[in-house]
Structures are given as structure tokens and as C-alpha cells.
Amino acid sequence: MSAERRTAAELADALAAGETTSVELTRASLDRIAQVDGVVHAFLHVDAESALAQAEASDARRAAGTPASTLDGVPIAVKDVLATEGLPTTCGSRILEGWVPPYDATVVARVKAAGLPILGKTNMDEFAMGSSTEHSAYGPTHNPWDLDRIPGGSGGGSAAAVAAHEAPLALGTDTGGSIRQPGAVTGTVGMKPTYGGVSRYGLVALANSLDQVGPVTRTVLDAALLHEVIGGHDRKDSTSIDQPLPALVEAARQGATGDLSGVRIGVITELAGDGWQPGVMTRFQESVDLMVKAGAEVVEVSCPHFVHALATYYLILPAEASSNLAKFDAMRYGLRVWPEGRPDASAEEVMRATRDAGFGDEVKRRIILGTYALSSGYYDAYYGQAQKVRTLIARDFEAAFERADVLVSPTAPTTAFRLGEKLDDPIAMYLNDLATIPANLAGVPGISVPSGLADEDGLPAGVQVLAPALADDRCYRVGAALEALLLETWGGPLLDRAPGLNGAPA
Ligand code: GLN
């Protein structure tokens, strides 16, 4: 059977009109997963029975005329870093193999309350560390555009599930780009909300001051619809912003008219040049030209401290991660490995054996980096200094947003690389997030929208639209406008042009 290609917004309309049922849609997703996930490996865990039970309950609500939300009945996939009551949550790590949380993350609870059946949990780099999903302890996810290539990371599972039409919607998390970069390399849409705009309660923390949950979708409107379901204040998260969300869906609908008159768009000078794939830059320039045609005013803005963003991030992130991962100590939950031949091993020895077996190389690398950066004598020189540069990056954004309403850049410097290509070169892997990391350091929102296919390799590239904190609606307005303008030039969704998996059924 062919995959369900309608957008979540279209599916919601079809449900409201009584043209389909949630059971039908959920079955279609489960069938597609059964058909293609053997090669894509977007999912770590699929719970068909529970998804269908949720779908039945949704259909009953529709029949009674009491849908829980616009998206009631539209199925969704959830990144395996979010706690799901009764469903395994591994964070892509051996150390959490078999752990079944006794509670739901707030975003999961909200998705359930809104009536979206949860299909399962998606693959990811271990503890969300990576840009390719190759650091998953359960094997990599493959990019539906080319199965020999990476789907981005850390949320490659969510992006691939959406790109391969296994799920109309997914949840991701973005600490340095893990929603936006997978979006760019799979031809999907990914939104990182303002820090504090979406609850982190029940998100297994990588770096608390950088993490945000957000939508992974095929269209900008779908992202706005899902964002309105998961966003807003949560008293269980002390960093959650106690303010209503801006009107995101309205902004996306307004943008979809393709009119950008009066909008000032800032092109970030520092995010171009050496190391940027020419085809990615061509698609980016084309997007900027289209926005100008649609009435936008374009200015060049300089953010001089962005060149230090990567170095800053790789001090702050490992520092926070090393503290967060200390809780995986073989005592409380998850894996416990007894050192061989040591029946009377001490707690420390069990801890050491468990961490050695349970954590992968990248996680160990960052624990060591972070512990070093926080150690006495080095704290001010590394961690303290990084925090100061972080402030300078935030000030670059403030200055830039005085001259422009939104900032734009390519989302990632290259299209999807081959599996294995960068696995042994951590710095090459880290460089993928050059353009996405500044937004996490400053807490501002950003959306990645497909910009087309790079000429060299025919693979998707993305444009990111960044806005000031709390102005997430601007990402949706400009993102939706760009999407509408590009769609016209493509004559149909980009994903329909993917060879192999997504190609039109013969
Ligand atoms: N790729 C980045 C990293 O490895 C970002 C990860 C993320 O956003 N979770 O840290």
C-alpha cells in the first residue's frame, strides 16, 4: 500500500469531516512502519496495540462530537529521550536498556491529552550527542533519500520517520541543532522553540540550559499546530516561561499567503564561506531572492562572536552533561554490570563496570571533557570563560535583531554525508552544528525549512529562520511564506521527489 502522504493539517480536516478515522490513519502508519522500517530503522520501539487503543478512543470522541483538539486522532512518533509511561525510554543508550518510566514527560502528557495516538519511540544518538544518529547503541537510522547516508542527529529517527511517511508528526529535542539539522538533511521541517517555551519536564537532560523540545513535521503549518499542543507554561519545569504562546498557527497561515512585505530579513555574514557546500549556498541564496520578491527587505548583519559558538558549546554542553549523566550509577535504575570474577565487588567497581559497558565512546568523551572543564583550577579558565562568550553571542543576537525581524542562514553546512564518513572524526561531526548552536546558546527560537536539492548530489538542504526570544510566531510566518514560495517553484512537495523509498509508487 502507498504511504499516507497527507499533511497533519489535512488529516485533521479529513477526521473532522468524517472522511477517515484515527484507527485508519494509525493503521496506515503502522503498516508503513512494518513495510519500510526494517531498512530505515527510525524506530527503537513500536507499540501498535496501545496506538490503536488510543486511536479507538479518539474515534469515540469524534463520534460523540467532543474531539480533544484539532489534531485529535493524528498519530505521532516520539524521540526516545522523552519519558513515556509504560513505554521503554532508552535515550539510545545501553545503560537505559529495558527502563520503562513510571511517568510521562509533560509534552507527552499534552500530546496524549490532545488525543494523538503515540506510535512508538524514535532512534537517536546516545543521550542526544551527535549529528548523525550513528552514536545510537542500537544501530544507525538511514536517510530515506539515500539509505547509505545519515539522517542527521541526534534526532535522526524522528526526522526519518516523518520523511519516510511512517508518521505524519514527531517530537524531537534540540540542544545544539538536533531538530533543525536532521530536518535540513531529510527535507523535513524542524522547529526549536524559545528556551522555556516548551516544558523540559520528563526530557532526559543532555544540557539543561540548552535543551528544548520541538516539532518535527513535513510542513510549517503542521509544526505550528503541534507546537501549540506541547507549548506553554508548566509549573513542573522551573525554567518554563509563564506567558501565553504567541498565535503560532495564525502566523503560519498568514505566512502561507506568501506575502513578506515589511519584513526585515538579516543574512548572517559569518555563516557562509569556506566549508559550506556550494549547492547548499545556491539553494540558500535562491530562498533569499524569493523572499525579496515577496516584499521582504534584506540586510546583511554581522554576528562577530558566532565564530566562537562551537568552542563555547563544547565547554558548556559537556560540563552540564557530565553532571547529568552522573545519575546513571548502576544503583538506581537501568543497567547493572558486575565486574567479572568479583562477587564481592564494591559499589564503585560495579559503577565503573556498568559505565564502561553502558556508555558509548562519544558519551565517555564528553563526560571526560566536562569533568575536566569543571575541575578546580580550570573552572574559571574554561567553563567561566565559555559563559562570558555565551553572553557575547546573546548580545550579537540582540544587536542583529535591532536591524532585522528575523535572521536567516543555511541550517547545516552540507547535505547528508555517508554513514561512517565522520564517525571517527569528532570535530568533523561537531562542525555540522556551526549554524544551529548559536540559537541554543542564546535561547532564541529557530525553524529549519527545506530549501531544495543541492545540485552536486540531489540531496535536500535547509534554511533556518531565527527570531528573538518569545517571537516564535515570526519563525512560522517567514518559514511558511518561504515554504509556499518554494512549493510553487517545485510544483509539489519536495519529499515526493525523493528517489527510492519515497518515490511515487510505480
Ligand atoms: N549535534 C550536537 C551535539 O552533538 C547537538 C545535539 C543536540 O541538539 N541534542 O551535541
Short mmCIF file of C-alpha atoms and ligand atoms in Angstrom, two decimals:
data_model
loop_
_atom_site.label_atom_id
_atom_site.label_comp_id
_atom_site.label_asym_id
_atom_site.label_seq_id
_atom_site.Cartn_x
_atom_site.Cartn_y
_atom_site.Cartn_z
CA MET A 1 0.00 0.00 0.00
CA SER A 2 1.18 3.53 -0.63
CA ALA A 3 2.18 5.71 2.28
CA GLU A 4 -0.16 8.28 3.77
CA ARG A 5 1.16 11.50 2.24
CA ARG A 6 -1.36 13.99 3.54
CA THR A 7 -0.08 16.60 5.98
CA ALA A 8 -1.21 16.54 9.60
CA ALA A 9 -3.39 19.59 8.92
CA GLU A 10 -5.07 17.76 6.01
CA LEU A 11 -5.53 14.64 8.12
CA ALA A 12 -7.10 16.73 10.89
CA ASP A 13 -9.53 18.20 8.34
CA ALA A 14 -10.35 14.73 7.00
CA LEU A 15 -11.03 13.49 10.53
CA ALA A 16 -13.22 16.49 11.29
CA ALA A 17 -15.18 15.92 8.07
CA GLY A 18 -15.67 12.25 8.95
CA GLU A 19 -13.80 11.14 5.81
CA THR A 20 -11.41 8.94 7.72
CA THR A 21 -10.89 7.60 11.22
CA SER A 22 -7.99 7.68 13.60
CA VAL A 23 -7.87 3.88 13.53
CA GLU A 24 -7.48 4.02 9.74
CA LEU A 25 -4.69 6.60 9.94
CA THR A 26 -2.90 4.83 12.77
CA ARG A 27 -3.11 1.52 10.87
CA ALA A 28 -1.68 3.21 7.77
CA SER A 29 1.28 4.48 9.79
CA LEU A 30 1.81 1.09 11.43
CA ASP A 31 1.64 -0.63 8.02
CA ARG A 32 4.17 1.78 6.57
CA ILE A 33 6.46 1.20 9.56
CA ALA A 34 6.16 -2.56 9.03
CA GLN A 35 6.91 -2.06 5.35
CA VAL A 36 9.96 0.23 5.49
CA ASP A 37 11.37 0.47 8.99
CA GLY A 38 13.42 -2.67 8.51
CA VAL A 39 15.67 -0.60 6.24
CA VAL A 40 15.15 2.91 7.67
CA HIS A 41 15.35 1.97 11.36
CA ALA A 42 13.71 5.16 12.54
CA PHE A 43 12.04 3.41 15.47
CA LEU A 44 13.52 1.77 18.55
CA HIS A 45 10.14 0.69 19.82
CA VAL A 46 6.71 0.48 18.22
CA ASP A 47 3.61 -0.09 20.30
CA ALA A 48 0.89 -0.98 17.81
CA GLU A 49 -1.60 -2.21 20.37
CA SER A 50 -1.52 0.88 22.53
CA ALA A 51 -1.50 3.21 19.48
CA LEU A 52 -4.63 1.51 18.11
CA ALA A 53 -6.35 1.66 21.51
CA GLN A 54 -5.64 5.40 21.65
CA ALA A 55 -6.96 5.73 18.08
CA GLU A 56 -10.19 3.95 19.02
CA ALA A 57 -10.66 6.29 21.95
CA SER A 58 -10.08 9.22 19.59
CA ASP A 59 -12.71 7.94 17.16
CA ALA A 60 -15.15 7.61 20.03
CA ARG A 61 -14.54 11.25 20.99
CA ARG A 62 -15.07 12.33 17.36
CA ALA A 63 -18.28 10.30 17.16
CA ALA A 64 -19.53 11.95 20.34
CA GLY A 65 -18.69 15.37 18.91
CA THR A 66 -16.10 16.05 21.60
CA PRO A 67 -12.64 15.96 19.97
CA ALA A 68 -9.88 16.87 22.40
CA SER A 69 -8.06 19.15 19.92
CA THR A 70 -7.68 19.91 16.22
CA LEU A 71 -5.08 17.15 15.96
CA ASP A 72 -7.14 14.58 17.90
CA GLY A 73 -6.55 11.25 16.17
CA VAL A 74 -3.45 12.17 14.13
CA PRO A 75 -0.65 9.73 15.06
CA ILE A 76 2.76 10.85 16.27
CA ALA A 77 6.24 9.42 16.94
CA VAL A 78 8.25 10.44 19.99
CA LYS A 79 12.04 10.74 20.35
CA ASP A 80 13.34 8.19 22.81
CA VAL A 81 14.77 10.86 25.12
CA LEU A 82 11.27 11.76 26.36
CA ALA A 83 9.80 9.78 29.25
CA THR A 84 6.72 7.77 28.25
CA GLU A 85 4.78 5.96 30.96
CA GLY A 86 4.70 2.25 30.20
CA LEU A 87 6.86 2.56 27.06
CA PRO A 88 10.62 1.90 27.08
CA THR A 89 12.81 5.00 27.12
CA THR A 90 16.45 4.28 26.34
CA CYS A 91 17.90 7.59 25.07
CA GLY A 92 19.69 5.39 22.52
CA SER A 93 21.89 4.03 25.32
CA ARG A 94 22.62 0.55 26.66
CA ILE A 95 22.66 2.00 30.14
CA LEU A 96 18.90 2.54 29.99
CA GLU A 97 18.05 -0.64 28.11
CA GLY A 98 14.76 -2.00 29.41
CA TRP A 99 13.92 1.06 31.50
CA VAL A 100 10.19 1.80 31.46
CA PRO A 101 9.41 5.19 33.02
CA PRO A 102 6.62 5.38 35.58
CA TYR A 103 5.55 8.81 34.28
CA ASP A 104 5.06 10.89 31.15
CA ALA A 105 7.09 13.92 30.15
CA THR A 106 4.83 16.98 30.13
CA VAL A 107 4.97 17.17 26.34
CA VAL A 108 3.94 13.51 26.11
CA ALA A 109 1.09 14.09 28.57
CA ARG A 110 -0.05 17.06 26.47
CA VAL A 111 0.13 15.10 23.23
CA LYS A 112 -1.98 12.36 24.85
CA ALA A 113 -4.46 14.85 26.29
CA ALA A 114 -4.82 16.32 22.79
CA GLY A 115 -5.70 12.83 21.53
CA LEU A 116 -2.71 12.00 19.31
CA PRO A 117 -2.00 8.23 19.28
CA ILE A 118 1.66 7.53 20.05
CA LEU A 119 3.14 5.11 17.50
CA GLY A 120 6.42 4.50 19.29
CA LYS A 121 9.84 5.83 20.19
CA THR A 122 12.39 7.03 17.66
CA ASN A 123 16.10 6.36 17.35
CA MET A 124 18.70 8.91 18.36
CA ASP A 125 22.37 9.42 19.08
CA GLU A 126 23.11 8.21 22.61
CA PHE A 127 21.85 10.82 25.09
CA ALA A 128 21.34 13.18 22.11
CA MET A 129 25.08 13.56 21.49
CA GLY A 130 25.75 13.58 17.77
CA SER A 131 24.74 14.81 14.33
CA SER A 132 24.17 11.53 12.51
CA THR A 133 22.30 9.07 14.78
CA GLU A 134 25.30 6.77 14.34
CA HIS A 135 26.05 7.08 18.06
CA SER A 136 22.88 5.15 18.92
CA ALA A 137 23.73 1.97 20.81
CA TYR A 138 21.00 0.26 18.75
CA GLY A 139 22.43 0.91 15.30
CA PRO A 140 22.05 3.88 12.96
CA THR A 141 18.97 5.25 11.23
CA HIS A 142 19.17 5.56 7.44
CA ASN A 143 18.20 8.64 5.45
CA PRO A 144 15.10 7.86 3.34
CA TRP A 145 16.61 9.92 0.48
CA ASP A 146 19.59 7.60 0.26
CA LEU A 147 19.85 4.67 2.63
CA ASP A 148 23.66 4.86 2.65
CA ARG A 149 23.52 8.29 4.19
CA ILE A 150 22.92 9.71 7.65
CA PRO A 151 19.53 11.24 8.60
CA GLY A 152 21.19 13.90 10.78
CA GLY A 153 21.24 13.79 14.53
CA SER A 154 20.71 13.48 17.26
CA GLY A 155 17.06 13.21 16.28
CA GLY A 156 17.59 11.29 13.05
CA GLY A 157 14.89 8.79 13.98
CA SER A 158 12.13 11.39 14.27
CA ALA A 159 13.19 13.15 11.06
CA ALA A 160 13.49 9.91 9.08
CA ALA A 161 10.12 8.65 10.36
CA VAL A 162 8.46 11.82 9.07
CA ALA A 163 10.46 11.90 5.80
CA ALA A 164 9.66 8.24 5.07
CA HIS A 165 5.94 8.85 5.73
CA GLU A 166 5.98 6.46 8.67
CA ALA A 167 4.48 9.16 10.88
CA PRO A 168 2.82 12.45 9.96
CA LEU A 169 4.27 14.12 13.06
CA ALA A 170 7.10 13.59 15.53
CA LEU A 171 8.65 15.16 18.60
CA GLY A 172 12.33 15.99 18.71
CA THR A 173 14.73 17.78 21.03
CA ASP A 174 17.31 20.39 20.12
CA THR A 175 20.31 21.18 22.31
CA GLY A 176 22.63 22.34 19.55
CA GLY A 177 20.66 21.56 16.42
CA SER A 178 19.18 18.08 16.82
CA ILE A 179 15.77 19.09 15.48
CA ARG A 180 16.89 21.53 12.78
CA GLN A 181 19.90 19.73 11.26
CA PRO A 182 18.04 16.40 10.79
CA GLY A 183 15.22 18.47 9.26
CA ALA A 184 17.63 20.03 6.77
CA VAL A 185 19.22 16.76 5.63
CA THR A 186 15.94 14.84 5.32
CA GLY A 187 13.86 17.54 3.63
CA THR A 188 11.54 17.99 6.61
CA VAL A 189 10.61 20.90 8.88
CA GLY A 190 12.01 21.18 12.40
CA MET A 191 11.38 23.88 14.97
CA LYS A 192 13.38 24.67 18.10
CA PRO A 193 11.16 26.87 20.27
CA THR A 194 12.30 29.71 22.54
CA TYR A 195 14.12 28.32 25.58
CA GLY A 196 11.46 27.91 28.27
CA GLY A 197 8.63 27.94 25.74
CA VAL A 198 8.09 24.17 25.89
CA SER A 199 8.38 22.16 29.10
CA ARG A 200 11.53 20.09 29.69
CA TYR A 201 9.90 18.05 32.46
CA GLY A 202 10.47 14.40 31.63
CA LEU A 203 13.06 15.17 28.96
CA VAL A 204 16.17 13.24 29.97
CA ALA A 205 18.56 16.19 30.20
CA LEU A 206 21.60 16.47 27.99
CA ALA A 207 22.40 20.11 28.87
CA ASN A 208 19.64 21.77 30.87
CA SER A 209 20.44 25.33 29.83
CA LEU A 210 20.32 24.45 26.11
CA ASP A 211 17.70 21.69 25.67
CA GLN A 212 14.30 22.36 24.07
CA VAL A 213 11.58 20.01 22.82
CA GLY A 214 10.00 20.84 19.47
CA PRO A 215 8.00 19.66 16.45
CA VAL A 216 9.35 17.57 13.56
CA THR A 217 6.94 17.71 10.61
CA ARG A 218 6.58 17.91 6.85
CA THR A 219 5.13 21.42 6.74
CA VAL A 220 5.46 24.65 8.68
CA LEU A 221 1.73 24.72 9.47
CA ASP A 222 1.94 21.21 10.95
CA ALA A 223 4.81 22.36 13.16
CA ALA A 224 2.75 25.30 14.41
CA LEU A 225 -0.24 23.03 15.14
CA LEU A 226 1.93 20.64 17.16
CA HIS A 227 3.81 23.47 18.89
CA GLU A 228 0.50 24.84 20.18
CA VAL A 229 -0.28 21.41 21.64
CA ILE A 230 3.02 20.99 23.51
CA GLY A 231 3.93 24.60 24.34
CA GLY A 232 3.07 26.92 27.19
CA HIS A 233 3.75 27.18 30.89
CA ASP A 234 4.39 24.12 33.04
CA ARG A 235 4.88 24.50 36.75
CA LYS A 236 6.90 21.28 36.81
CA ASP A 237 9.72 22.99 34.87
CA SER A 238 11.31 25.86 36.81
CA THR A 239 12.64 27.41 33.58
CA SER A 240 9.25 27.34 31.87
CA ILE A 241 8.03 30.78 30.79
CA ASP A 242 4.80 31.85 32.46
CA GLN A 243 3.29 33.61 29.44
CA PRO A 244 0.82 32.59 26.77
CA LEU A 245 2.34 31.39 23.49
CA PRO A 246 2.11 33.76 20.54
CA ALA A 247 -0.52 32.82 17.91
CA LEU A 248 1.64 30.33 16.02
CA VAL A 249 -0.93 28.69 13.76
CA GLU A 250 -2.30 32.07 12.80
CA ALA A 251 1.24 33.24 11.94
CA ALA A 252 1.81 30.14 9.78
CA ARG A 253 -1.48 30.71 7.94
CA GLN A 254 -0.66 34.36 7.40
CA GLY A 255 2.79 33.41 6.08
CA ALA A 256 1.33 30.86 3.71
CA THR A 257 -0.12 33.70 1.62
CA GLY A 258 3.47 34.28 0.55
CA ASP A 259 3.48 37.98 1.36
CA LEU A 260 6.53 39.26 3.24
CA SER A 261 6.11 42.98 2.73
CA GLY A 262 7.50 44.98 5.62
CA VAL A 263 9.57 42.08 6.99
CA ARG A 264 13.26 42.81 7.52
CA ILE A 265 15.43 39.75 6.95
CA GLY A 266 19.01 39.67 8.21
CA VAL A 267 21.55 37.44 6.45
CA ILE A 268 24.28 36.44 8.91
CA THR A 269 27.65 37.22 7.31
CA GLU A 270 29.60 34.75 9.46
CA LEU A 271 27.54 31.73 8.40
CA ALA A 272 28.94 31.33 4.90
CA GLY A 273 32.30 30.87 3.23
CA ASP A 274 34.85 28.09 3.50
CA GLY A 275 33.44 24.67 4.30
CA TRP A 276 29.93 25.46 3.06
CA GLN A 277 28.82 23.17 0.26
CA PRO A 278 28.24 25.26 -2.90
CA GLY A 279 24.87 23.60 -3.65
CA VAL A 280 23.64 24.38 -0.14
CA MET A 281 24.65 28.03 -0.60
CA THR A 282 22.97 28.22 -4.03
CA ARG A 283 19.68 26.99 -2.57
CA PHE A 284 20.07 29.45 0.30
CA GLN A 285 20.65 32.41 -1.99
CA GLU A 286 17.65 31.37 -4.06
CA SER A 287 15.49 31.37 -0.91
CA VAL A 288 16.69 34.85 0.00
CA ASP A 289 15.91 36.07 -3.53
CA LEU A 290 12.41 34.62 -3.31
CA MET A 291 11.81 36.39 0.00
CA VAL A 292 12.90 39.68 -1.57
CA LYS A 293 10.47 39.13 -4.42
CA ALA A 294 7.78 38.54 -1.80
CA GLY A 295 8.38 42.01 -0.40
CA ALA A 296 10.98 41.40 2.31
CA GLU A 297 13.81 43.82 2.87
CA VAL A 298 17.18 42.10 3.17
CA VAL A 299 20.08 43.41 5.25
CA GLU A 300 23.50 41.89 5.94
CA VAL A 301 24.15 41.51 9.66
CA SER A 302 27.38 40.60 11.36
CA CYS A 303 27.45 38.44 14.46
CA PRO A 304 31.18 38.52 15.17
CA HIS A 305 31.14 36.14 18.15
CA PHE A 306 29.37 33.33 16.30
CA VAL A 307 32.79 32.05 15.23
CA HIS A 308 33.35 31.09 18.89
CA ALA A 309 29.95 29.40 19.30
CA LEU A 310 31.16 25.86 18.66
CA ALA A 311 34.05 26.11 21.12
CA THR A 312 31.76 27.69 23.73
CA TYR A 313 29.15 24.99 23.27
CA TYR A 314 31.71 22.20 23.62
CA LEU A 315 32.64 23.50 27.07
CA ILE A 316 29.16 24.28 28.37
CA LEU A 317 27.46 21.18 26.99
CA PRO A 318 29.96 18.59 28.29
CA ALA A 319 30.05 20.37 31.67
CA GLU A 320 26.28 20.09 32.06
CA ALA A 321 26.16 16.62 30.51
CA SER A 322 28.83 15.22 32.82
CA SER A 323 26.78 16.33 35.84
CA ASN A 324 23.54 15.00 34.35
CA LEU A 325 24.98 11.60 33.48
CA ALA A 326 26.36 11.07 36.98
CA LYS A 327 22.94 9.73 37.94
CA PHE A 328 23.49 6.63 35.80
CA ASP A 329 25.36 4.89 38.54
CA ALA A 330 24.06 1.30 38.32
CA MET A 331 22.36 1.74 41.69
CA ARG A 332 19.01 3.36 40.99
CA TYR A 333 17.81 2.13 37.62
CA GLY A 334 18.94 0.88 34.26
CA LEU A 335 21.86 -1.40 33.56
CA ARG A 336 23.96 -3.02 36.31
CA VAL A 337 27.13 -4.86 35.32
CA TRP A 338 29.03 -6.88 37.89
CA PRO A 339 32.79 -6.96 37.29
CA GLU A 340 33.79 -10.43 36.20
CA GLY A 341 35.14 -12.74 38.89
CA ARG A 342 34.45 -10.19 41.63
CA PRO A 343 31.45 -11.42 43.62
CA ASP A 344 32.36 -9.06 46.46
CA ALA A 345 32.90 -6.02 44.23
CA SER A 346 32.47 -2.61 45.83
CA ALA A 347 29.80 -0.15 44.70
CA GLU A 348 32.49 1.86 42.90
CA GLU A 349 33.65 -1.20 40.99
CA VAL A 350 30.10 -2.03 39.90
CA MET A 351 29.63 1.58 38.87
CA ARG A 352 32.83 1.52 36.82
CA ALA A 353 31.98 -1.76 35.09
CA THR A 354 28.44 -0.55 34.35
CA ARG A 355 29.52 2.78 32.90
CA ASP A 356 32.25 1.12 30.89
CA ALA A 357 29.78 -1.30 29.32
CA GLY A 358 26.74 1.02 29.27
CA PHE A 359 28.10 4.23 27.75
CA GLY A 360 29.40 4.57 24.19
CA ASP A 361 32.58 6.37 23.12
CA GLU A 362 31.02 9.77 22.41
CA VAL A 363 29.31 9.86 25.80
CA LYS A 364 32.54 8.93 27.56
CA ARG A 365 34.41 11.57 25.58
CA ARG A 366 32.01 14.27 26.72
CA ILE A 367 31.94 13.13 30.35
CA ILE A 368 35.74 13.43 30.40
CA LEU A 369 35.66 16.84 28.67
CA GLY A 370 33.00 18.15 31.03
CA THR A 371 34.62 16.83 34.17
CA TYR A 372 37.88 18.44 33.11
CA ALA A 373 36.25 21.79 32.32
CA LEU A 374 34.60 21.86 35.74
CA SER A 375 37.58 20.68 37.78
CA SER A 376 39.01 23.03 40.38
CA GLY A 377 41.73 25.23 39.00
CA TYR A 378 40.31 25.02 35.46
CA TYR A 379 36.75 26.09 36.12
CA ASP A 380 37.31 29.83 35.52
CA ALA A 381 39.62 29.31 32.58
CA TYR A 382 37.18 27.06 30.70
CA TYR A 383 33.62 26.98 31.99
CA GLY A 384 33.63 30.57 33.32
CA GLN A 385 35.16 31.89 30.13
CA ALA A 386 32.66 29.98 27.99
CA GLN A 387 29.78 31.56 29.92
CA LYS A 388 31.19 35.01 29.15
CA VAL A 389 31.42 34.24 25.43
CA ARG A 390 27.86 32.92 25.63
CA THR A 391 26.77 36.38 26.80
CA LEU A 392 28.62 37.98 23.88
CA ILE A 393 26.79 35.68 21.45
CA ALA A 394 23.46 36.66 23.02
CA ARG A 395 24.45 40.32 22.57
CA ASP A 396 25.26 39.69 18.89
CA PHE A 397 21.69 38.45 18.50
CA GLU A 398 20.29 41.50 20.33
CA ALA A 399 22.18 43.87 18.07
CA ALA A 400 21.20 41.93 14.94
CA PHE A 401 17.52 41.91 15.92
CA GLU A 402 17.58 45.70 16.12
CA ARG A 403 18.24 45.74 12.40
CA ALA A 404 16.18 42.73 11.32
CA ASP A 405 12.95 41.00 12.37
CA VAL A 406 14.39 37.54 11.64
CA LEU A 407 17.83 36.20 10.78
CA VAL A 408 18.46 33.55 8.14
CA SER A 409 21.27 31.16 7.24
CA PRO A 410 21.61 27.70 5.76
CA THR A 411 20.69 25.23 8.53
CA ALA A 412 23.67 22.93 8.02
CA PRO A 413 26.87 23.42 6.00
CA THR A 414 26.41 20.27 3.90
CA THR A 415 23.79 17.80 2.76
CA ALA A 416 23.63 14.31 4.31
CA PHE A 417 27.03 12.64 4.37
CA ARG A 418 27.64 8.92 4.06
CA LEU A 419 27.26 6.61 7.04
CA GLY A 420 30.67 6.12 8.62
CA GLU A 421 32.22 9.12 6.88
CA LYS A 422 32.66 11.26 10.01
CA LEU A 423 32.26 8.68 12.72
CA ASP A 424 35.93 8.61 13.68
CA ASP A 425 36.40 12.35 13.47
CA PRO A 426 34.56 14.08 16.34
CA ILE A 427 35.48 17.60 15.20
CA ALA A 428 34.14 16.98 11.69
CA MET A 429 30.94 15.71 13.32
CA TYR A 430 30.69 18.76 15.61
CA LEU A 431 31.08 21.16 12.67
CA ASN A 432 27.63 20.17 11.36
CA ASP A 433 26.09 22.36 14.04
CA LEU A 434 28.01 25.51 13.28
CA ALA A 435 24.89 27.39 12.26
CA THR A 436 22.40 25.92 14.72
CA ILE A 437 24.31 26.19 18.03
CA PRO A 438 24.18 30.00 18.48
CA ALA A 439 20.37 29.87 18.90
CA ASN A 440 20.68 27.36 21.75
CA LEU A 441 23.35 29.41 23.48
CA ALA A 442 21.13 32.50 23.34
CA GLY A 443 17.78 30.72 23.90
CA VAL A 444 16.19 32.11 20.74
CA PRO A 445 13.80 30.13 18.51
CA GLY A 446 14.66 28.78 15.06
CA ILE A 447 12.94 26.78 12.37
CA SER A 448 14.52 24.80 9.54
CA VAL A 449 12.60 24.71 6.27
CA PRO A 450 13.67 22.69 3.20
CA SER A 451 15.28 24.94 0.58
CA GLY A 452 15.51 22.41 -2.24
CA LEU A 453 18.04 19.93 -3.55
CA ALA A 454 21.75 20.67 -3.82
CA ASP A 455 22.96 20.40 -7.42
CA GLU A 456 26.02 18.24 -6.64
CA ASP A 457 24.19 15.33 -5.06
CA GLY A 458 20.44 15.91 -5.40
CA LEU A 459 20.03 15.80 -1.64
CA PRO A 460 17.92 18.19 0.46
CA ALA A 461 19.26 21.33 2.11
CA GLY A 462 17.61 23.62 4.65
CA VAL A 463 17.24 27.29 5.52
CA GLN A 464 16.90 28.30 9.14
CA VAL A 465 14.86 31.28 10.27
CA LEU A 466 15.80 32.64 13.70
CA ALA A 467 13.73 35.11 15.73
CA PRO A 468 14.08 36.93 19.06
CA ALA A 469 13.12 35.02 22.21
CA LEU A 470 9.32 34.76 22.60
CA ALA A 471 8.77 35.74 18.96
CA ASP A 472 8.38 32.14 17.72
CA ASP A 473 5.47 33.36 15.61
CA ARG A 474 7.96 35.15 13.31
CA CYS A 475 9.67 31.82 12.54
CA TYR A 476 6.29 30.44 11.49
CA ARG A 477 5.28 33.44 9.44
CA VAL A 478 8.53 33.69 7.48
CA GLY A 479 9.01 29.90 7.36
CA ALA A 480 5.51 29.37 5.94
CA ALA A 481 6.00 32.14 3.38
CA LEU A 482 9.27 30.66 2.18
CA GLU A 483 7.72 27.20 2.06
CA ALA A 484 4.79 28.47 -0.04
CA LEU A 485 7.10 30.33 -2.44
CA LEU A 486 9.37 27.32 -2.88
CA LEU A 487 6.48 24.90 -3.29
CA GLU A 488 5.34 26.95 -6.26
CA THR A 489 8.74 26.62 -7.92
CA TRP A 490 8.89 22.87 -7.19
CA GLY A 491 5.33 22.19 -8.28
CA GLY A 492 4.76 19.82 -5.33
CA PRO A 493 6.24 18.65 -2.03
CA LEU A 494 9.99 18.12 -2.05
CA LEU A 495 9.63 14.71 -0.40
CA ASP A 496 7.71 13.43 -3.42
CA ARG A 497 10.94 13.84 -5.38
CA ALA A 498 12.99 11.58 -3.14
CA PRO A 499 14.30 8.58 -5.04
CA GLY A 500 13.87 5.09 -3.64
CA LEU A 501 11.66 4.92 -0.61
CA ASN A 502 9.53 7.97 -1.20
CA GLY A 503 9.36 7.86 -4.97
CA ALA A 504 5.87 7.87 -6.39
CA PRO A 505 4.53 4.31 -6.29
CA ALA A 506 5.07 2.62 -9.66
N1 GLN B 1 24.96 17.61 17.42
C1 GLN B 1 25.00 18.38 18.63
C2 GLN B 1 25.73 17.60 19.69
O1 GLN B 1 26.24 16.60 19.39
C3 GLN B 1 23.62 18.74 19.04
C4 GLN B 1 22.93 17.69 19.79
C5 GLN B 1 21.53 18.05 20.18
O2 GLN B 1 20.99 19.06 19.75
N2 GLN B 1 20.98 17.22 21.03
O3 GLN B 1 25.81 17.99 20.81
#
